Amino acid sequence: MRRLGVVLVLVALLLDGVGPTRAAVARETIVSRVLVLARGADRPLPTTLWYPDHLTGRHPIVLFSHGLGGLPRQFAPLAASWADAGYVVAAPAYPHTNGRVRVDRRDIAHQPADAAYVIGAVRALDRTAGDVLAGHLDVNRVAAVGFSAGGTTTLGLFSPGHAAFLRAGVSISGRRPPAGFGGPAAPLLFVHGDRDRVVPIGAGRDAYGRAPFPKQFVTVEGAGHGEFLNPGDPRYPRESGRILAFLAANVPVARL
């Protein structure tokens, strides 16, 4: 069994390019740890997990994908809020686009396969003797959320032949995926700032127009490239609440 590193949740981190955050207040103690994964020698995928400390019943999985030059820890407040709502959140650091490497944007095309691999590895923890998540994962209810290039990665999971357990997706400031859409219908939420100069809103609308599934496009008025994901931004409560409400409606957490 691969070594697991245990770390504390950090809820007052910087979100790249969007300024400082304020500490998030969770109702439950949220545990975070790093799962050491790799999809081949040249594709390390260290994956940060967040989940409630006291697990009862089964919890859906949310796969989160960062953007170019990003890291999972920069989105800790958002991930911790989902864990506080009862989800098990998994956020890989992609091998050639994370904040610790020289970014190669061409590698975005390979990231949906990375994301699918991570989902499979996390689902397998439900059957891993001795793991705290064993018997507590709702492996048939998985959602994917991503920001910027991570939004593109997220949409790439909903390609022809995707698994039926992938129930819903959220693309935040993303573009259309490298491959077409297909497979079982799954609701999609698109969130985009109308003043985004990094990924223009037209690119998000193009992705939305190509999606054949039930879908919703939300324009964040006056917003640029994702600063509304920063808890210090006044739009954060509304937009983070919108995303959580979408997850709750389409991949609900069973309450015991």
Coordinates of C-alpha atoms in Angstrom, one line a residue:
M1 CA 0.0 0.0 0.0
R2 CA 1.4 3.4 -0.9
R3 CA 2.5 5.7 1.9
L4 CA 0.0 8.3 2.9
G5 CA 1.1 11.6 4.2
V6 CA -1.2 13.2 6.7
V7 CA -1.4 17.0 6.8
L8 CA -3.7 19.5 8.5
V9 CA -6.2 21.4 6.4
L10 CA -5.1 24.9 5.6
V11 CA -8.0 27.3 5.2
A12 CA -6.3 30.6 4.8
L13 CA -4.1 30.2 1.7
L14 CA -3.5 32.3 -1.4
L15 CA -5.4 31.6 -4.6
D16 CA -3.1 32.3 -7.5
G17 CA -3.5 35.7 -9.0
V18 CA -6.6 36.6 -7.0
G19 CA -5.3 37.9 -3.7
P20 CA -5.4 36.7 0.0
T21 CA -8.2 34.6 1.5
R22 CA -9.8 34.7 4.9
A23 CA -10.0 31.7 7.1
A24 CA -13.0 29.5 6.4
V25 CA -15.0 28.4 9.4
A26 CA -16.2 24.7 9.2
R27 CA -18.8 23.2 11.4
E28 CA -17.0 19.9 11.5
T29 CA -13.3 19.1 11.9
I30 CA -12.0 18.4 8.4
V31 CA -9.1 16.1 7.8
S32 CA -6.7 16.4 4.9
R33 CA -4.1 14.0 3.7
V34 CA -2.0 13.4 0.6
L35 CA -2.5 10.2 -1.4
V36 CA 0.7 9.4 -3.4
L37 CA -0.4 8.3 -6.8
A38 CA 1.2 8.1 -10.3
R39 CA -0.1 7.2 -13.7
G40 CA 3.3 6.0 -15.0
A41 CA 6.8 7.1 -14.2
D42 CA 6.4 10.5 -15.8
R43 CA 2.9 11.3 -14.5
P44 CA 3.0 11.7 -10.7
L45 CA -0.4 12.7 -9.3
P46 CA -0.1 13.5 -5.6
T47 CA -3.7 14.0 -4.6
T48 CA -4.9 15.9 -1.6
L49 CA -8.0 14.5 0.1
W50 CA -10.4 16.4 2.4
Y51 CA -13.2 14.7 4.3
P52 CA -15.1 15.0 7.7
D53 CA -13.2 13.7 10.7
H54 CA -16.1 11.6 11.9
L55 CA -17.3 9.5 9.0
T56 CA -20.7 7.8 9.2
G57 CA -22.5 6.3 6.3
R58 CA -21.3 6.8 2.7
H59 CA -20.0 10.0 1.2
P60 CA -20.0 11.0 -2.5
I61 CA -16.7 11.9 -4.1
V62 CA -15.8 15.3 -5.7
L63 CA -12.8 15.4 -8.0
F64 CA -11.3 18.9 -8.2
S65 CA -8.9 20.0 -10.9
H66 CA -6.7 23.1 -10.6
G67 CA -5.7 25.5 -13.5
L68 CA -2.4 26.2 -15.1
G69 CA 0.3 26.9 -12.5
G70 CA -2.1 26.0 -9.7
L71 CA -1.9 23.7 -6.7
P72 CA -4.7 21.9 -4.7
R73 CA -3.8 23.7 -1.5
Q74 CA -4.7 27.0 -3.1
F75 CA -8.3 25.9 -3.2
A76 CA -8.4 24.5 0.4
P77 CA -11.2 26.8 1.6
L78 CA -13.5 25.7 -1.2
A79 CA -12.6 22.0 -0.8
A80 CA -13.0 22.2 3.0
S81 CA -16.5 23.7 2.5
W82 CA -17.5 20.7 0.4
A83 CA -16.0 18.3 2.9
D84 CA -17.9 20.1 5.6
A85 CA -21.1 19.4 3.6
G86 CA -20.3 15.7 3.6
Y87 CA -18.3 15.1 0.4
V88 CA -14.9 13.4 0.1
V89 CA -12.8 15.8 -2.0
A90 CA -9.9 14.6 -4.1
A91 CA -7.6 17.2 -5.8
P92 CA -4.6 16.0 -7.9
A93 CA -1.6 18.1 -8.7
Y94 CA -1.3 17.5 -12.5
P95 CA 2.2 16.5 -13.5
H96 CA 3.0 19.1 -16.2
T97 CA 0.7 22.0 -15.3
N98 CA 1.0 22.5 -11.5
G99 CA 2.6 25.4 -9.7
R100 CA 5.9 23.5 -9.0
V101 CA 6.9 22.7 -12.6
R102 CA 7.4 24.5 -15.9
V103 CA 3.9 24.6 -17.2
D104 CA 3.2 22.8 -20.5
R105 CA -0.3 23.8 -21.6
R106 CA -0.2 21.1 -24.3
D107 CA -0.5 18.5 -21.5
I108 CA -4.1 19.6 -20.8
A109 CA -5.2 17.1 -23.4
H110 CA -3.8 14.3 -21.2
Q111 CA -5.4 15.4 -17.9
P112 CA -8.9 13.9 -18.3
A113 CA -7.2 10.5 -18.3
D114 CA -5.2 11.6 -15.2
A115 CA -8.5 12.7 -13.5
A116 CA -10.2 9.4 -14.3
Y117 CA -7.2 7.5 -12.9
V118 CA -7.4 9.5 -9.6
I119 CA -11.2 8.9 -9.4
G120 CA -10.5 5.1 -9.7
A121 CA -7.8 5.2 -7.1
V122 CA -10.0 7.1 -4.6
R123 CA -13.0 4.7 -5.3
A124 CA -10.6 1.8 -4.5
L125 CA -10.1 3.2 -1.0
D126 CA -13.6 2.0 -0.2
R127 CA -12.3 -1.6 -0.3
T128 CA -8.8 -0.9 1.2
A129 CA -8.6 -2.6 4.6
G130 CA -7.4 -0.3 7.3
D131 CA -8.1 2.9 5.4
V132 CA -10.3 5.4 7.2
L133 CA -12.4 5.8 4.1
A134 CA -13.1 2.0 3.7
G135 CA -16.8 1.4 3.7
H136 CA -17.6 5.1 3.7
L137 CA -17.4 6.1 0.0
D138 CA -20.5 6.3 -2.2
V139 CA -18.5 5.0 -5.2
N140 CA -21.5 5.3 -7.5
R141 CA -21.9 9.0 -7.0
V142 CA -19.0 11.1 -8.2
A143 CA -18.9 14.7 -9.3
A144 CA -16.1 16.7 -11.0
V145 CA -15.3 20.4 -10.6
G146 CA -12.5 22.3 -12.2
F147 CA -11.1 25.9 -12.6
S148 CA -9.7 27.3 -15.8
A149 CA -7.6 24.5 -17.4
G150 CA -9.1 22.3 -14.7
G151 CA -12.5 23.2 -16.0
T152 CA -11.5 22.0 -19.4
T153 CA -10.1 18.9 -17.8
T154 CA -13.4 18.4 -16.0
L155 CA -15.4 18.6 -19.2
G156 CA -13.0 16.1 -20.8
L157 CA -14.2 13.5 -18.3
F158 CA -17.7 13.6 -19.9
S159 CA -16.5 12.0 -23.2
P160 CA -18.1 9.1 -25.0
G161 CA -18.0 6.0 -22.9
H162 CA -17.6 7.8 -19.5
A163 CA -18.6 5.8 -16.4
A164 CA -22.2 6.0 -15.2
F165 CA -21.0 6.8 -11.7
L166 CA -19.8 10.2 -12.9
R167 CA -23.0 12.1 -12.1
A168 CA -22.3 15.8 -12.6
G169 CA -19.7 18.4 -13.5
V170 CA -18.8 22.0 -12.9
S171 CA -16.6 24.0 -15.3
I172 CA -15.4 27.3 -13.8
S173 CA -13.8 29.6 -16.3
G174 CA -13.0 26.7 -18.6
R175 CA -12.9 25.9 -22.3
R176 CA -14.3 23.1 -24.4
P177 CA -12.6 19.7 -23.8
P178 CA -10.0 18.2 -26.1
A179 CA -12.4 15.4 -27.1
G180 CA -16.1 15.6 -27.7
F181 CA -18.9 15.0 -25.2
G182 CA -20.7 11.7 -24.9
G183 CA -21.8 8.9 -22.7
P184 CA -24.5 8.8 -20.0
A185 CA -26.2 12.2 -19.6
A186 CA -24.9 14.1 -16.6
P187 CA -25.9 17.7 -15.6
L188 CA -23.2 20.3 -16.2
L189 CA -22.8 23.8 -14.6
F190 CA -20.8 26.4 -16.3
V191 CA -19.6 29.5 -14.3
H192 CA -17.8 32.3 -16.0
G193 CA -16.9 35.9 -15.4
D194 CA -17.9 38.3 -18.2
R195 CA -14.7 40.3 -17.9
D196 CA -12.4 37.2 -18.0
R197 CA -9.3 38.1 -20.1
V198 CA -7.5 34.8 -19.6
V199 CA -10.3 32.6 -20.9
P200 CA -12.9 34.9 -22.5
I201 CA -16.5 34.2 -21.7
G202 CA -17.1 33.3 -25.4
A203 CA -14.9 30.2 -24.9
G204 CA -17.0 29.1 -22.0
R205 CA -20.2 29.7 -24.0
D206 CA -18.7 27.6 -26.8
A207 CA -18.1 24.7 -24.5
Y208 CA -21.6 25.1 -23.1
G209 CA -23.1 25.1 -26.6
R210 CA -21.4 21.8 -27.5
A211 CA -22.5 20.0 -24.3
P212 CA -25.5 17.7 -25.1
F213 CA -26.5 17.1 -21.5
P214 CA -28.8 19.1 -19.1
K215 CA -26.8 22.2 -18.5
Q216 CA -26.8 25.7 -17.0
F217 CA -24.6 28.7 -17.8
V218 CA -24.0 31.3 -15.1
T219 CA -22.5 34.7 -15.9
V220 CA -20.7 36.3 -13.0
E221 CA -21.1 40.0 -13.8
G222 CA -18.0 42.2 -13.6
A223 CA -15.8 39.2 -12.8
G224 CA -12.4 38.3 -14.3
H225 CA -10.6 35.0 -14.2
G226 CA -11.9 33.3 -11.1
E227 CA -11.4 35.9 -8.3
F228 CA -14.9 35.0 -7.1
L229 CA -13.4 31.7 -5.8
N230 CA -11.4 33.7 -3.3
P231 CA -13.2 33.8 0.1
G232 CA -12.0 37.4 0.4
D233 CA -14.1 38.4 -2.6
P234 CA -17.6 39.7 -1.9
R235 CA -19.0 37.4 -4.6
Y236 CA -17.5 34.2 -3.0
P237 CA -20.5 33.3 -0.8
R238 CA -22.9 33.5 -3.6
E239 CA -20.8 31.6 -6.2
S240 CA -19.5 29.0 -3.8
G241 CA -23.0 28.5 -2.5
R242 CA -24.3 28.1 -6.1
I243 CA -21.7 25.4 -6.8
L244 CA -22.5 23.6 -3.6
A245 CA -26.2 23.8 -4.3
F246 CA -25.6 22.2 -7.7
L247 CA -23.6 19.4 -6.1
A248 CA -26.3 18.8 -3.5
A249 CA -29.0 18.7 -6.1
N250 CA -27.3 16.3 -8.4
V251 CA -24.9 14.3 -6.2
P252 CA -26.7 14.4 -2.8
V253 CA -25.1 13.3 0.4
A254 CA -27.1 10.7 2.2
R255 CA -27.8 11.9 5.8
L256 CA -28.0 9.2 8.5

